[in-house]
Every structure is written in structure tokens, then in C-alpha cells.
Short mmCIF file of C-alpha atoms (C1' of nucleotides) in Angstrom, two decimals:
data_model
loop_
_atom_site.label_atom_id
_atom_site.label_comp_id
_atom_site.label_asym_id
_atom_site.label_seq_id
_atom_site.Cartn_x
_atom_site.Cartn_y
_atom_site.Cartn_z
CA MET A 1 17.10 -38.70 5.34
CA SER A 2 13.89 -37.75 6.87
CA ILE A 3 10.85 -37.75 4.88
CA ASN A 4 8.83 -35.79 7.43
CA PRO A 5 10.15 -32.14 7.16
CA ALA A 6 9.04 -31.47 10.63
CA PRO A 7 5.42 -30.25 10.72
CA ARG A 8 5.35 -27.25 12.99
CA ALA A 9 2.42 -27.12 15.43
CA TYR A 10 1.97 -23.32 14.87
CA GLN A 11 1.48 -23.85 11.11
CA VAL A 12 -2.02 -25.19 11.59
CA VAL A 13 -3.06 -22.01 13.30
CA LEU A 14 -1.42 -19.96 10.60
CA ASP A 15 -3.04 -21.90 7.84
CA SER A 16 -6.44 -21.74 9.62
CA ILE A 17 -6.21 -17.91 9.93
CA GLU A 18 -4.99 -17.43 6.28
CA SER A 19 -7.72 -19.37 5.11
CA ASP A 20 -10.28 -17.52 7.06
CA LEU A 21 -8.77 -14.27 5.67
CA ARG A 22 -9.24 -15.31 2.22
CA SER A 23 -12.77 -16.75 2.72
CA GLY A 24 -13.72 -13.46 4.41
CA LYS A 25 -14.56 -15.12 7.69
CA LEU A 26 -11.89 -12.82 9.26
CA ALA A 27 -11.56 -9.22 8.17
CA LEU A 28 -9.63 -6.28 9.06
CA GLY A 29 -10.47 -5.04 12.56
CA ASP A 30 -11.68 -8.45 13.72
CA GLN A 31 -10.64 -9.86 16.94
CA LEU A 32 -9.08 -13.29 17.10
CA PRO A 33 -10.08 -15.82 19.53
CA GLY A 34 -8.09 -15.65 22.59
CA GLU A 35 -4.83 -17.89 22.85
CA ARG A 36 -6.29 -20.33 25.26
CA ALA A 37 -9.21 -20.74 23.02
CA LEU A 38 -7.40 -21.24 19.88
CA ALA A 39 -5.07 -23.68 21.70
CA GLU A 40 -8.12 -25.89 22.68
CA GLN A 41 -9.64 -25.60 19.22
CA HIS A 42 -6.61 -26.92 17.48
CA GLN A 43 -5.53 -29.22 20.31
CA ILE A 44 -2.18 -27.82 20.77
CA SER A 45 -0.42 -25.97 23.50
CA ARG A 46 -0.83 -22.38 24.33
CA ALA A 47 2.83 -22.00 23.52
CA SER A 48 2.40 -23.01 20.00
CA VAL A 49 -0.54 -20.79 19.49
CA ARG A 50 1.61 -18.02 20.81
CA ASP A 51 4.18 -18.89 18.10
CA ALA A 52 1.61 -18.34 15.48
CA ILE A 53 0.43 -15.16 16.85
CA ARG A 54 3.87 -13.88 17.32
CA ILE A 55 4.48 -14.39 13.66
CA LEU A 56 1.31 -12.68 12.51
CA ASP A 57 2.47 -9.81 14.84
CA VAL A 58 5.77 -9.55 13.21
CA LEU A 59 4.24 -9.75 9.75
CA GLY A 60 2.20 -6.80 10.71
CA LEU A 61 -1.18 -8.70 10.48
CA VAL A 62 -2.21 -8.38 14.03
CA LYS A 63 -1.83 -6.00 16.76
CA THR A 64 -1.85 -7.47 20.14
CA SER A 65 -2.54 -5.67 23.48
CA THR A 66 -3.19 -6.93 27.03
CA GLY A 67 -6.28 -6.36 29.04
CA SER A 68 -9.89 -7.07 28.11
CA GLY A 69 -12.64 -5.48 26.00
CA PRO A 70 -13.27 -5.09 22.18
CA ASN A 71 -9.80 -3.60 21.68
CA SER A 72 -7.75 -6.14 23.52
CA GLY A 73 -6.17 -9.33 22.36
CA ALA A 74 -5.10 -9.97 18.78
CA VAL A 75 -6.91 -7.73 16.21
CA ILE A 76 -6.43 -8.10 12.56
CA ILE A 77 -4.66 -5.17 11.17
CA SER A 78 -2.66 -4.72 7.88
CA ASN A 79 0.80 -3.06 8.12
CA PRO A 80 2.78 -4.68 5.60
CA ALA A 81 5.60 -2.19 6.00
CA ALA A 82 6.34 -3.55 9.51
CA GLY A 83 7.13 -7.22 8.61
CA ILE A 84 8.56 -6.60 5.18
CA SER A 85 10.70 -3.79 5.86
CA GLN A 86 12.04 -5.68 9.01
CA ALA A 87 12.72 -8.58 6.74
CA LEU A 88 14.60 -6.47 4.20
CA ARG A 89 16.57 -4.63 6.77
CA MET A 90 17.82 -7.96 8.37
CA HIS A 91 18.80 -9.39 5.08
CA LEU A 92 20.52 -6.37 4.27
CA ALA A 93 22.36 -6.71 7.33
CA ALA A 94 23.16 -10.22 6.62
CA LYS A 95 24.34 -9.25 3.15
CA GLY A 96 21.59 -11.47 1.56
CA ILE A 97 20.12 -8.41 -0.17
CA ASN A 98 22.17 -5.47 -1.64
CA VAL A 99 20.93 -1.98 -1.72
CA ARG A 100 21.05 -2.18 -5.54
CA GLU A 101 18.14 -4.56 -5.44
CA ILE A 102 16.15 -2.22 -3.35
CA VAL A 103 16.77 0.88 -5.37
CA GLU A 104 16.08 -1.02 -8.53
CA SER A 105 12.61 -2.07 -7.13
CA ARG A 106 11.82 1.44 -6.06
CA ILE A 107 12.41 2.89 -9.54
CA LEU A 108 10.61 -0.11 -10.99
CA LEU A 109 7.44 0.44 -8.85
CA GLU A 110 7.47 4.25 -8.59
CA THR A 111 8.03 4.90 -12.31
CA TRP A 112 5.31 2.49 -13.18
CA ALA A 113 2.83 4.16 -10.72
CA ALA A 114 3.67 7.57 -12.00
CA GLN A 115 3.09 6.51 -15.67
CA MET A 116 -0.24 4.67 -14.91
CA PRO A 117 -3.33 6.72 -15.49
CA PRO A 118 -4.89 7.32 -12.15
CA ARG A 119 -7.56 4.94 -11.17
CA ASN A 120 -9.50 7.40 -9.14
CA PRO A 121 -9.24 10.97 -10.40
CA LEU A 122 -10.66 12.23 -7.22
CA HIS A 123 -8.07 10.46 -5.06
CA ALA A 124 -5.39 11.55 -7.53
CA GLN A 125 -6.35 15.05 -6.81
CA GLN A 126 -6.27 14.50 -3.04
CA VAL A 127 -2.80 12.99 -3.52
CA ILE A 128 -1.77 16.14 -5.30
CA ASP A 129 -2.99 18.24 -2.72
CA ARG A 130 -1.62 16.28 0.33
CA THR A 131 1.92 16.04 -1.17
CA ALA A 132 1.93 19.71 -1.76
CA VAL A 133 1.40 20.04 1.98
CA LEU A 134 4.12 17.56 2.68
CA ILE A 135 6.44 19.55 0.40
CA MET A 136 5.78 22.56 2.47
CA ARG A 137 6.46 20.79 5.69
CA MET A 138 9.89 19.37 4.28
CA ASP A 139 10.82 23.08 3.66
CA ASP A 140 11.03 23.77 7.34
CA ALA A 141 14.51 24.33 8.18
CA GLN A 142 14.09 23.27 11.77
CA LEU A 143 12.93 19.71 10.54
CA SER A 144 15.11 17.08 12.14
CA ARG A 145 16.60 14.65 9.64
CA GLU A 146 14.60 11.76 11.00
CA GLU A 147 11.47 13.67 10.62
CA PHE A 148 12.42 14.76 7.14
CA HIS A 149 12.87 11.16 6.09
CA ARG A 150 9.49 10.16 7.51
CA ILE A 151 7.73 12.79 5.45
CA ASP A 152 9.88 12.03 2.29
CA ALA A 153 8.71 8.34 2.69
CA GLU A 154 5.07 9.48 2.91
CA PHE A 155 5.51 11.50 -0.06
CA HIS A 156 6.72 8.75 -2.18
CA VAL A 157 4.14 6.33 -0.97
CA LEU A 158 1.34 8.68 -1.57
CA LEU A 159 2.36 9.12 -5.05
CA ALA A 160 2.57 5.50 -5.65
CA SER A 161 -0.79 4.97 -4.24
CA MET A 162 -2.34 6.87 -7.30
CA ALA A 163 -2.20 3.92 -9.45
CA GLY A 164 -4.57 1.99 -6.95
CA ASN A 165 -2.44 -1.13 -6.89
CA THR A 166 -2.58 -2.95 -3.44
CA VAL A 167 0.50 -5.04 -4.14
CA VAL A 168 2.59 -2.02 -5.33
CA GLU A 169 1.39 -0.04 -2.50
CA SER A 170 2.22 -2.58 0.00
CA MET A 171 5.70 -2.98 -1.38
CA MET A 172 6.29 0.77 -1.53
CA GLU A 173 5.60 1.20 2.02
CA SER A 174 7.87 -1.56 3.03
CA LEU A 175 10.85 -0.55 0.68
CA ARG A 176 11.07 3.14 1.79
CA HIS A 177 11.45 2.03 5.49
CA SER A 178 13.87 -0.71 5.04
CA ILE A 179 16.82 1.41 4.07
CA SER A 180 16.51 4.24 6.67
CA HIS A 181 19.27 2.76 8.69
CA TYR A 182 21.61 2.57 5.59
CA VAL A 183 20.89 6.14 4.56
CA ALA A 184 21.46 7.46 8.05
CA GLU A 185 24.66 5.80 8.10
CA SER A 186 25.95 6.90 4.67
CA ILE A 187 25.40 10.52 5.14
CA PRO A 188 26.87 10.91 8.50
CA ASN A 189 27.10 14.59 9.60
CA ASP A 190 24.94 17.44 8.88
CA GLU A 191 27.29 19.54 7.00
CA SER A 192 27.25 16.98 4.13
CA TRP A 193 23.46 16.65 4.55
CA GLN A 194 22.53 20.29 4.00
CA PRO A 195 23.45 20.52 0.32
CA VAL A 196 21.85 17.19 -0.25
CA VAL A 197 18.45 18.17 1.29
CA ARG A 198 18.38 21.35 -0.94
CA VAL A 199 18.58 19.07 -4.01
CA LEU A 200 16.03 16.84 -2.67
CA ARG A 201 13.48 19.76 -2.04
CA ARG A 202 13.98 21.11 -5.55
CA GLN A 203 13.49 17.58 -7.00
CA HIS A 204 10.33 16.95 -4.91
CA LYS A 205 8.90 20.19 -6.33
CA ALA A 206 9.66 19.56 -9.86
CA ILE A 207 8.09 16.00 -9.48
CA HIS A 208 4.96 17.44 -7.91
CA HIS A 209 4.70 20.15 -10.64
CA ALA A 210 4.80 17.34 -13.19
CA PHE A 211 1.97 15.54 -11.64
CA ALA A 212 -0.05 18.53 -11.03
CA THR A 213 0.15 19.63 -14.79
CA ASN A 214 -0.52 15.88 -15.67
CA GLN A 215 2.89 15.28 -17.37
CA ARG A 216 3.03 11.61 -16.18
CA GLU A 217 5.93 10.58 -18.29
CA ARG A 218 7.93 13.39 -17.19
CA ALA A 219 7.03 12.73 -13.57
CA ALA A 220 8.18 9.13 -14.15
CA GLN A 221 11.46 10.38 -15.41
CA LEU A 222 12.05 12.95 -12.72
CA ILE A 223 11.38 10.33 -10.19
CA GLU A 224 13.90 7.88 -11.62
CA GLU A 225 16.52 10.64 -11.57
CA HIS A 226 15.61 11.46 -8.12
CA ILE A 227 16.03 8.15 -6.73
CA THR A 228 19.24 7.51 -8.69
CA TRP A 229 20.78 10.71 -7.64
CA PHE A 230 20.03 10.20 -4.14
CA TYR A 231 21.68 6.93 -3.99
CA SER A 232 24.73 8.06 -5.93
CA GLN A 233 25.19 10.36 -2.93
CA THR A 234 25.35 7.49 -0.44
CA ARG A 235 28.82 6.48 -0.98
CA MET B 1 -1.64 7.11 28.61
CA SER B 2 1.41 4.69 28.88
CA ILE B 3 4.84 5.99 28.04
CA ASN B 4 6.24 2.64 28.05
CA PRO B 5 5.12 0.89 24.52
CA ALA B 6 5.68 -2.47 26.04
CA PRO B 7 9.20 -3.48 25.60
CA ARG B 8 9.17 -6.93 24.28
CA ALA B 9 11.68 -9.46 25.88
CA TYR B 10 12.69 -10.99 22.60
CA GLN B 11 13.69 -7.64 21.15
CA VAL B 12 16.92 -7.61 22.82
CA VAL B 13 18.02 -10.85 21.32
CA LEU B 14 16.78 -9.52 17.90
CA ASP B 15 18.77 -6.32 18.28
CA SER B 16 21.87 -8.07 19.57
CA ILE B 17 21.73 -10.43 16.52
CA GLU B 18 21.05 -7.66 13.98
CA SER B 19 23.95 -5.68 15.38
CA ASP B 20 26.15 -8.67 15.26
CA LEU B 21 25.26 -9.16 11.61
CA ARG B 22 26.11 -5.59 10.83
CA SER B 23 29.35 -5.69 12.58
CA GLY B 24 30.42 -8.81 10.84
CA LYS B 25 30.61 -10.68 14.14
CA LEU B 26 27.85 -13.08 12.68
CA ALA B 27 27.95 -14.05 9.15
CA LEU B 28 26.21 -16.36 6.68
CA GLY B 29 26.75 -19.94 7.78
CA ASP B 30 27.32 -19.16 11.35
CA GLN B 31 25.81 -21.01 14.16
CA LEU B 32 23.90 -19.27 16.80
CA PRO B 33 24.46 -19.98 20.48
CA GLY B 34 21.88 -22.55 21.84
CA GLU B 35 18.72 -21.17 23.16
CA ARG B 36 19.66 -22.13 26.64
CA ALA B 37 22.99 -20.13 26.47
CA LEU B 38 21.30 -16.97 24.81
CA ALA B 39 18.64 -16.98 27.61
CA GLU B 40 21.47 -16.86 30.11
CA GLN B 41 23.41 -14.22 28.29
CA HIS B 42 20.53 -11.92 28.12
CA GLN B 43 18.97 -12.79 31.30
CA ILE B 44 15.61 -13.80 29.91
CA SER B 45 13.84 -17.02 29.69
CA ARG B 46 14.25 -19.53 26.99
CA ALA B 47 10.81 -18.90 25.94
CA SER B 48 11.52 -15.46 24.90
CA VAL B 49 14.69 -16.43 23.22
CA ARG B 50 12.64 -18.79 21.23
CA ASP B 51 10.39 -15.82 20.31
CA ALA B 52 13.28 -14.16 18.78
CA ILE B 53 14.51 -17.24 16.99
CA ARG B 54 11.18 -18.11 15.59
CA ILE B 55 11.00 -14.70 14.19
CA LEU B 56 14.29 -14.93 12.45
CA ASP B 57 13.12 -18.21 11.16
CA VAL B 58 10.03 -16.81 9.52
CA LEU B 59 11.99 -13.89 8.18
CA GLY B 60 14.16 -16.54 6.49
CA LEU B 61 17.26 -15.44 8.35
CA VAL B 62 18.10 -18.54 10.16
CA LYS B 63 17.40 -22.33 9.58
CA THR B 64 16.81 -24.48 12.73
CA SER B 65 17.39 -28.19 13.32
CA THR B 66 17.47 -30.45 16.08
CA GLY B 67 20.30 -32.63 17.17
CA SER B 68 23.94 -31.63 18.12
CA GLY B 69 26.89 -30.94 15.95
CA PRO B 70 27.99 -28.30 13.42
CA ASN B 71 24.90 -28.32 11.45
CA SER B 72 22.36 -28.52 14.32
CA GLY B 73 20.67 -25.46 16.03
CA ALA B 74 19.89 -22.15 14.47
CA VAL B 75 22.26 -21.46 11.43
CA ILE B 76 22.43 -18.02 9.73
CA ILE B 77 21.03 -18.22 6.13
CA SER B 78 19.45 -15.54 3.95
CA ASN B 79 16.40 -16.57 2.18
CA PRO B 80 14.70 -13.14 1.72
CA ALA B 81 11.98 -14.61 -0.52
CA ALA B 82 10.69 -16.74 2.26
CA GLY B 83 9.99 -13.98 4.76
CA ILE B 84 9.06 -11.31 2.29
CA SER B 85 6.67 -13.41 0.13
CA GLN B 86 4.83 -15.06 3.12
CA ALA B 87 4.20 -11.46 4.56
CA LEU B 88 3.01 -10.01 1.40
CA ARG B 89 0.88 -13.15 0.59
CA MET B 90 -0.90 -12.63 4.02
CA HIS B 91 -1.38 -9.07 3.56
CA LEU B 92 -3.04 -9.66 0.13
CA ALA B 93 -5.22 -12.23 1.72
CA ALA B 94 -6.22 -9.80 4.39
CA LYS B 95 -6.73 -6.79 2.23
CA GLY B 96 -8.43 -8.69 -0.61
CA ILE B 97 -6.75 -8.38 -3.95
CA ASN B 98 -8.73 -8.31 -7.30
CA VAL B 99 -7.80 -9.79 -10.50
CA ARG B 100 -6.95 -6.60 -12.25
CA GLU B 101 -4.22 -5.83 -9.58
CA ILE B 102 -2.71 -9.21 -9.99
CA VAL B 103 -2.53 -8.96 -13.93
CA GLU B 104 -1.16 -5.37 -13.66
CA SER B 105 1.47 -6.59 -11.09
CA ARG B 106 2.41 -9.70 -13.09
CA ILE B 107 2.85 -7.60 -16.32
CA LEU B 108 4.90 -4.89 -14.42
CA LEU B 109 7.29 -7.63 -12.81
CA GLU B 110 7.49 -10.01 -15.41
CA THR B 111 8.17 -7.70 -18.39
CA TRP B 112 10.76 -5.79 -16.32
CA ALA B 113 12.49 -8.89 -15.37
CA ALA B 114 12.38 -10.23 -19.08
CA GLN B 115 13.98 -6.99 -20.24
CA MET B 116 16.62 -6.88 -17.73
CA PRO B 117 20.01 -8.25 -18.64
CA PRO B 118 20.50 -11.40 -16.40
CA ARG B 119 22.71 -10.69 -13.44
CA ASN B 120 24.10 -14.19 -13.32
CA PRO B 121 24.48 -15.98 -16.81
CA LEU B 122 24.83 -19.28 -15.07
CA HIS B 123 21.53 -19.01 -13.18
CA ALA B 124 19.85 -17.71 -16.23
CA GLN B 125 20.78 -20.85 -18.18
CA GLN B 126 19.49 -22.94 -15.39
CA VAL B 127 16.27 -21.22 -15.51
CA ILE B 128 15.95 -21.76 -19.34
CA ASP B 129 16.53 -25.44 -18.82
CA ARG B 130 14.22 -25.75 -15.84
CA THR B 131 11.39 -23.90 -17.68
CA ALA B 132 11.90 -26.28 -20.60
CA VAL B 133 11.23 -29.22 -18.43
CA LEU B 134 8.09 -27.39 -17.13
CA ILE B 135 6.91 -26.75 -20.53
CA MET B 136 7.13 -30.47 -21.46
CA ARG B 137 5.32 -31.40 -18.36
CA MET B 138 2.51 -28.91 -19.27
CA ASP B 139 2.20 -30.85 -22.54
CA ASP B 140 0.90 -33.93 -20.73
CA ALA B 141 -2.71 -34.20 -21.89
CA GLN B 142 -3.31 -36.17 -18.68
CA LEU B 143 -2.40 -33.45 -16.46
CA SER B 144 -5.22 -32.17 -14.13
CA ARG B 145 -6.08 -28.54 -14.41
CA GLU B 146 -5.09 -27.95 -11.06
CA GLU B 147 -1.64 -29.42 -11.58
CA PHE B 148 -1.37 -27.40 -14.85
CA HIS B 149 -2.11 -24.05 -13.01
CA ARG B 150 0.65 -24.83 -10.45
CA ILE B 151 3.23 -25.49 -13.02
CA ASP B 152 2.20 -22.54 -15.07
CA ALA B 153 2.65 -20.23 -11.95
CA GLU B 154 6.09 -21.82 -11.29
CA PHE B 155 7.03 -21.13 -14.84
CA HIS B 156 6.34 -17.42 -14.60
CA VAL B 157 7.86 -17.23 -11.12
CA LEU B 158 11.17 -18.86 -12.45
CA LEU B 159 11.34 -16.52 -15.27
CA ALA B 160 10.96 -13.53 -13.25
CA SER B 161 13.83 -14.83 -11.07
CA MET B 162 16.36 -14.33 -13.93
CA ALA B 163 16.80 -10.57 -13.34
CA GLY B 164 18.55 -11.41 -10.11
CA ASN B 165 16.55 -9.23 -8.10
CA THR B 166 15.37 -10.69 -4.69
CA VAL B 167 12.65 -8.28 -3.94
CA VAL B 168 11.09 -8.59 -7.53
CA GLU B 169 11.41 -12.39 -7.07
CA SER B 170 9.68 -12.22 -3.69
CA MET B 171 6.77 -10.32 -5.01
CA MET B 172 6.18 -12.85 -7.75
CA GLU B 173 6.65 -15.71 -5.31
CA SER B 174 3.83 -13.93 -3.13
CA LEU B 175 1.47 -13.79 -6.09
CA ARG B 176 2.06 -17.40 -6.97
CA HIS B 177 -0.89 -18.53 -4.98
CA SER B 178 -3.19 -15.73 -6.33
CA ILE B 179 -2.22 -16.51 -9.88
CA SER B 180 -3.04 -20.10 -9.91
CA HIS B 181 -6.13 -19.42 -8.05
CA TYR B 182 -7.53 -16.66 -10.40
CA VAL B 183 -6.51 -18.59 -13.44
CA ALA B 184 -8.32 -21.65 -12.05
CA GLU B 185 -11.38 -19.77 -11.22
CA SER B 186 -11.84 -17.85 -14.37
CA ILE B 187 -12.67 -20.55 -16.88
CA PRO B 188 -15.14 -22.97 -15.31
CA ASN B 189 -15.82 -25.95 -17.61
CA ASP B 190 -13.46 -28.38 -19.38
CA GLU B 191 -15.10 -27.51 -22.80
CA SER B 192 -13.99 -24.00 -22.84
CA TRP B 193 -10.66 -24.78 -21.21
CA GLN B 194 -9.42 -27.31 -24.07
CA PRO B 195 -8.90 -24.55 -26.76
CA VAL B 196 -7.43 -22.13 -24.28
CA VAL B 197 -4.91 -24.57 -23.02
CA ARG B 198 -3.83 -25.09 -26.35
CA VAL B 199 -2.99 -21.40 -27.06
CA LEU B 200 -1.19 -21.08 -23.55
CA ARG B 201 0.95 -24.05 -24.50
CA ARG B 202 1.95 -22.29 -27.72
CA GLN B 203 2.61 -18.91 -26.09
CA HIS B 204 4.79 -20.69 -23.33
CA LYS B 205 6.86 -22.21 -26.16
CA ALA B 206 7.27 -18.89 -27.88
CA ILE B 207 8.33 -17.13 -24.64
CA HIS B 208 10.72 -19.79 -24.05
CA HIS B 209 12.31 -19.66 -27.45
CA ALA B 210 12.72 -15.83 -27.07
CA PHE B 211 14.52 -16.26 -23.97
CA ALA B 212 16.64 -19.14 -25.26
CA THR B 213 17.75 -17.02 -28.13
CA ASN B 214 18.32 -14.05 -26.14
CA GLN B 215 15.61 -11.83 -27.61
CA ARG B 216 14.76 -10.19 -24.49
CA GLU B 217 12.64 -7.28 -25.69
CA ARG B 218 10.62 -9.93 -27.56
CA ALA B 219 10.18 -12.01 -24.64
CA ALA B 220 8.81 -9.23 -22.47
CA GLN B 221 6.49 -8.34 -25.39
CA LEU B 222 5.13 -11.84 -25.60
CA ILE B 223 4.77 -12.24 -21.84
CA GLU B 224 2.61 -9.01 -21.80
CA GLU B 225 0.59 -10.56 -24.68
CA HIS B 226 0.33 -13.76 -23.04
CA ILE B 227 -1.06 -12.29 -19.84
CA THR B 228 -3.36 -9.85 -21.37
CA TRP B 229 -4.68 -12.29 -23.71
CA PHE B 230 -5.53 -14.76 -21.06
CA TYR B 231 -7.10 -12.00 -18.91
CA SER B 232 -9.36 -11.22 -22.06
CA GLN B 233 -10.54 -14.81 -22.15
CA THR B 234 -11.98 -14.62 -18.52
CA ARG B 235 -15.16 -12.83 -19.31
"C1'" DA C 1 44.96 -51.38 15.59
"C1'" DC C 2 40.56 -51.32 13.66
"C1'" DG C 3 35.32 -51.41 12.97
"C1'" DC C 4 31.11 -50.87 14.78
"C1'" DA C 5 27.32 -51.05 17.96
"C1'" DT C 6 26.15 -48.50 21.99
"C1'" DA C 7 25.77 -45.06 25.57
"C1'" DG C 8 26.05 -40.27 26.24
"C1'" DT C 9 25.22 -35.41 25.32
"C1'" DA C 10 23.51 -31.23 23.32
"C1'" DT C 11 20.07 -29.51 20.28
"C1'" DG C 12 15.45 -27.51 19.16
"C1'" DG C 13 10.12 -28.67 19.60
"C1'" DT C 14 6.46 -29.04 22.52
"C1'" DC C 15 3.87 -29.07 26.52
"C1'" DA C 16 1.78 -27.82 31.19
"C1'" DG C 17 1.03 -24.76 34.73
"C1'" DA C 18 1.90 -20.76 37.06
"C1'" DC C 19 2.14 -15.63 37.86
"C1'" DC C 20 2.08 -10.86 36.33
"C1'" DA C 21 0.40 -6.19 34.54
"C1'" DC C 22 -3.19 -4.44 32.24
"C1'" DA C 23 -7.91 -2.92 30.56
"C1'" DC C 24 -12.14 -3.33 30.71
"C1'" DT C 25 -16.82 -4.73 33.34
"C1'" DT C 26 -19.74 -5.09 37.10
"C1'" DC C 27 -21.55 -3.78 41.20
"C1'" DG C 28 -22.13 -1.99 45.63
"C1'" DA C 29 -21.59 1.95 48.78
"C1'" DA C 30 -21.97 6.91 49.45
"C1'" DT D 1 -26.67 9.24 40.38
"C1'" DT D 2 -21.67 8.91 40.90
"C1'" DC D 3 -17.61 6.83 41.65
"C1'" DG D 4 -14.34 3.53 43.48
"C1'" DA D 5 -13.36 -1.39 44.44
"C1'" DA D 6 -13.52 -6.06 43.25
"C1'" DG D 7 -14.02 -9.25 39.38
"C1'" DT D 8 -12.70 -11.17 34.93
"C1'" DG D 9 -10.35 -12.08 30.75
"C1'" DT D 10 -6.40 -10.66 27.91
"C1'" DG D 11 -1.64 -11.25 26.24
"C1'" DG D 12 3.54 -11.37 28.28
"C1'" DT D 13 6.81 -13.99 30.89
"C1'" DC D 14 8.80 -17.48 33.32
"C1'" DT D 15 9.86 -22.36 35.13
"C1'" DG D 16 10.81 -26.91 34.46
"C1'" DA D 17 9.89 -30.81 32.31
"C1'" DC D 18 9.96 -34.42 28.48
"C1'" DC D 19 10.59 -35.85 23.58
"C1'" DA D 20 12.88 -36.92 18.96
"C1'" DT D 21 16.80 -35.92 16.79
"C1'" DA D 22 21.76 -36.08 15.35
"C1'" DC D 23 26.29 -35.97 16.40
"C1'" DT D 24 30.21 -37.61 19.88
"C1'" DA D 25 32.64 -40.51 22.66
"C1'" DT D 26 33.23 -45.11 24.50
"C1'" DG D 27 34.38 -49.44 24.47
"C1'" DC D 28 33.90 -54.20 23.01
"C1'" DG D 29 34.89 -57.76 19.85
"C1'" DT D 30 37.73 -58.70 16.24
#
DNA sequence: ACGCATAGTATGGTCAGACCACACTTCGAA
DNA sequence: TTCGAAGTGTGGTCTGACCATACTATGCGT
């Protein structure tokens, strides 16, 4: 029985950075000190510092690039979808999560966001306009399935952003990307895909119309049906 | 303009493992080959293999331990909450999150989880038992406020876990830190805290009673009132 | 034949030092 | 003034070493 649960060397760097983020000492767009500098600051090896940076990278919190100058090194970004959706995807593969949980969560978040009165009416109007553009782009018959899914994801994330809640927005971004592999597998050929995509287009337009005419309850209901229907097709 | 978006060495290991998980060649509880073996298999250095293992570790997909034998090395587990909640927590730290968003998210997640029929009755019963213990501990008049907030947050996270949705659970878990922090900050001195804590204790007990007697709708309602009431006290 | 201390072996964790490709910076030559 | 070459600092990778740990095999003493 070991009392010491193995304190990892990289943890001190992680803690230090998280603390700096909370206190505002570090903000989006800032550049982290170099790996060699951080190693000396915390009196650990560069390898351990790299562990920490690598973790932040995978979590979508920093973007690293080689070279010198203001855009080099590790720069603070915030791309929650990167880390969280990778985590979800992996756990899906390992059978630690099932699709039901993800669908449930999507319905929860999206219907909530739909029902909420928009926090910023101007932003809401922009969302309605931009989603209209996305709907038109999804009408393009030449669109590859991959591209369709990308725009589809953007459509849903945009709608969810109307409520103006960071937590919900971040999770939405991640959820929508985590299951693309699963979706691609479950509807294998283009013959079965064609009728599906027609229904999806119709549903998207109905949802958009509900938002545009400010029928938020109805929008929520349509979204739930939309998500539920689509996943009923994936078997 | 570089066409090559920097192919990382560790990615091949990650892909290989994800693929083995999907095909079932790797399953929960299995042991990964040693780092030195993986390095040779993929013709990369042990350092790069370690990057991959470290990522799986952070994502909650493997547990690593030193020594030899069947329980040593990297073993496949699936602890989605670990990875997701850490990622989300860091992003919330980076973006800055305000109290309204925390409160909103809490109400959304907690009332939903309360209303859902528990997926695993055994686990639900354990939660009811464990929250009872937490309630007793929060009755201790000697308890420091800091400790009270910690247990309070744990109480709510536990309740949210009853629905058996890992994603929702992870979201709550990632809010834990923010919750106890904002709760602690909002009421400065002990004089104003004493009457508040009495109400909180009463509310906790009522919530627990509703769960114990399987009045889930009522529990959800009480939780919403509980959170809203406290929020109203913070001004 | 058994029990138990010991040496052996394989594991991940950490470190040091080196080299590379890259991107920007600086400075000198045309 | 312009432009190319050298310089500098960055992360990415590799090698090889040493450590603490935990299991495994050995062999001694009974």
C-alpha cells in the first residue's frame, strides 16, 4: 500500500498554468514561456515540461508550432471540441460510453438552448441569418457527405450558441464531432444516404422557420424529433 | 504554405490503439505492450510512445503503474469523466465563466438528472446512502466553510450521477471547482453565512428525502429552488 | 517437501544531452 | 533601398541512461 499516489512531475506545470488562467495572468492568445524556460522555472526536466504541454495541446488549450517569433511556441487557444471529442470518441471505441448517452446529452443541451430566451437579440438575429446560409449550402446536391456533416454540425452548434452559455456551447461543439465516425459507419452507402439527407434538409428548414418566427418551444420540439429520428436511422 | 500539417510521431500509436479498440483486439482490462515494445513495433522512439500513452492516460483510457506482472504497465480502463471534466474545466478557466452560466448549467443538468429514471437502481441506492452521509457531515457545526462548500459540491455531483449519463456526469464534475468557488466567494462574512447555511441544510435534507421516497419530479423542483434561492442570496 | 528471504527482471518515471526542421530576425552586400 | 545569407530560438524527435517499484524465480534452511 503506497500512501504516495505518485506525484507526476508535469502536474506542477499544469497546475501553475491553470492557476494563471484563472487569475487572468494568462489569457487567450498569450504565448507560453519556452519549454526550456519552464523546465528551469519549475526545476524539472524539459521532458516533463513537454508532457504538460502535450496534454494542454491534446486538450485543445494550446497550439504549438516550431520556429521563432510571436506566433511560435505554445499559444493559448480554446478549442474544447478537440480534446473532449477525442476523449468521447476513444471511450466510445473502448465501450466505456454508448451512443445513447451522447444522444441524450445532445437533446438535453439543444432543446434547452432553443427554449432559452436569447441573451443577445442581435446575436440571435445573426445566428438566424447565418444558419439560413448554411441551410442553403446543405441543399447543394454536389456536397460530399463529409462536408454535409461539417456544415450540419456548424448549424447545430450555432443554434445552441444563442443561449449564450459557455458550458453548453463548449459541450455542443465536442459532442457533435465525437460521433462522426459512428455515423459514417452506420449509413454505409450512398443509396441509403440519399433519402436520409432529404429528410434532414426538411427538418433543418422547419427548425429554422420555428426560430425565425420566434416559436421557441416548437423549435425545441422539432430539434428533439430531428435528433431522435436521425439516430433511429443508424441501425 | 506547408502541405504537411506536421504529422506527429505519437499519432501512429494512438491510431493503432484506437483501431484495436474498435476491432475488439483490445478490450477493457487488457494490458498494453510495454513502451519499449511499442517503440520497436512502430519504429519510433520510446519518448514518442510515451507521448501517446500519456495522452491515453489523461483521457482516462489507460491506467499506468510501475513494476512488473499482470497489473503493471498500461492497462485499458474507461474513465470518461476524468478526461472530459479536466478538459472542460481547463477551457472554462481559459474562457472565463460567470456565475450566471454556472447557475444556469447546474439547474439544467441537475434537474434533468433528477427527473430521469435511474439507469442503475443499485447505483441509485448507493448514491442515496452516500449523500445521506454527506448531509450528516454538513451538519457538523465545527466544519470550516471551505470544507462545507467542498462537500456541498460533492453532494450535487453525486446526485447528478444517478441518471447514469457519463457525459452529464462529466459536465457536473468539471463544474465542481467553479461551484464551490463561487459559493464561497458570494457570501463574505460569517455573520451573514450562519442563517444561510441553516437554510441550505434544510434544503439538502428535503432534496434527499424526495429522492429517497422516489419523488423525482419533486426532487427536481426542490433542486431548482435550492440553486435559485442561493443565487438570489448572493447580491 | 515446505517457507521464506533473496536476487533477478521487467515495468513506467525521470533526466540529460544531442540533433533536426522550421520561422522569424538581423545584418551585410549589391 | 533591396534582398539574400547567416544567426537565433522554437518545438519535435531520438538516444541512452538511471531510478523506484512490483512481480518472479531461485535457492537456502528447515
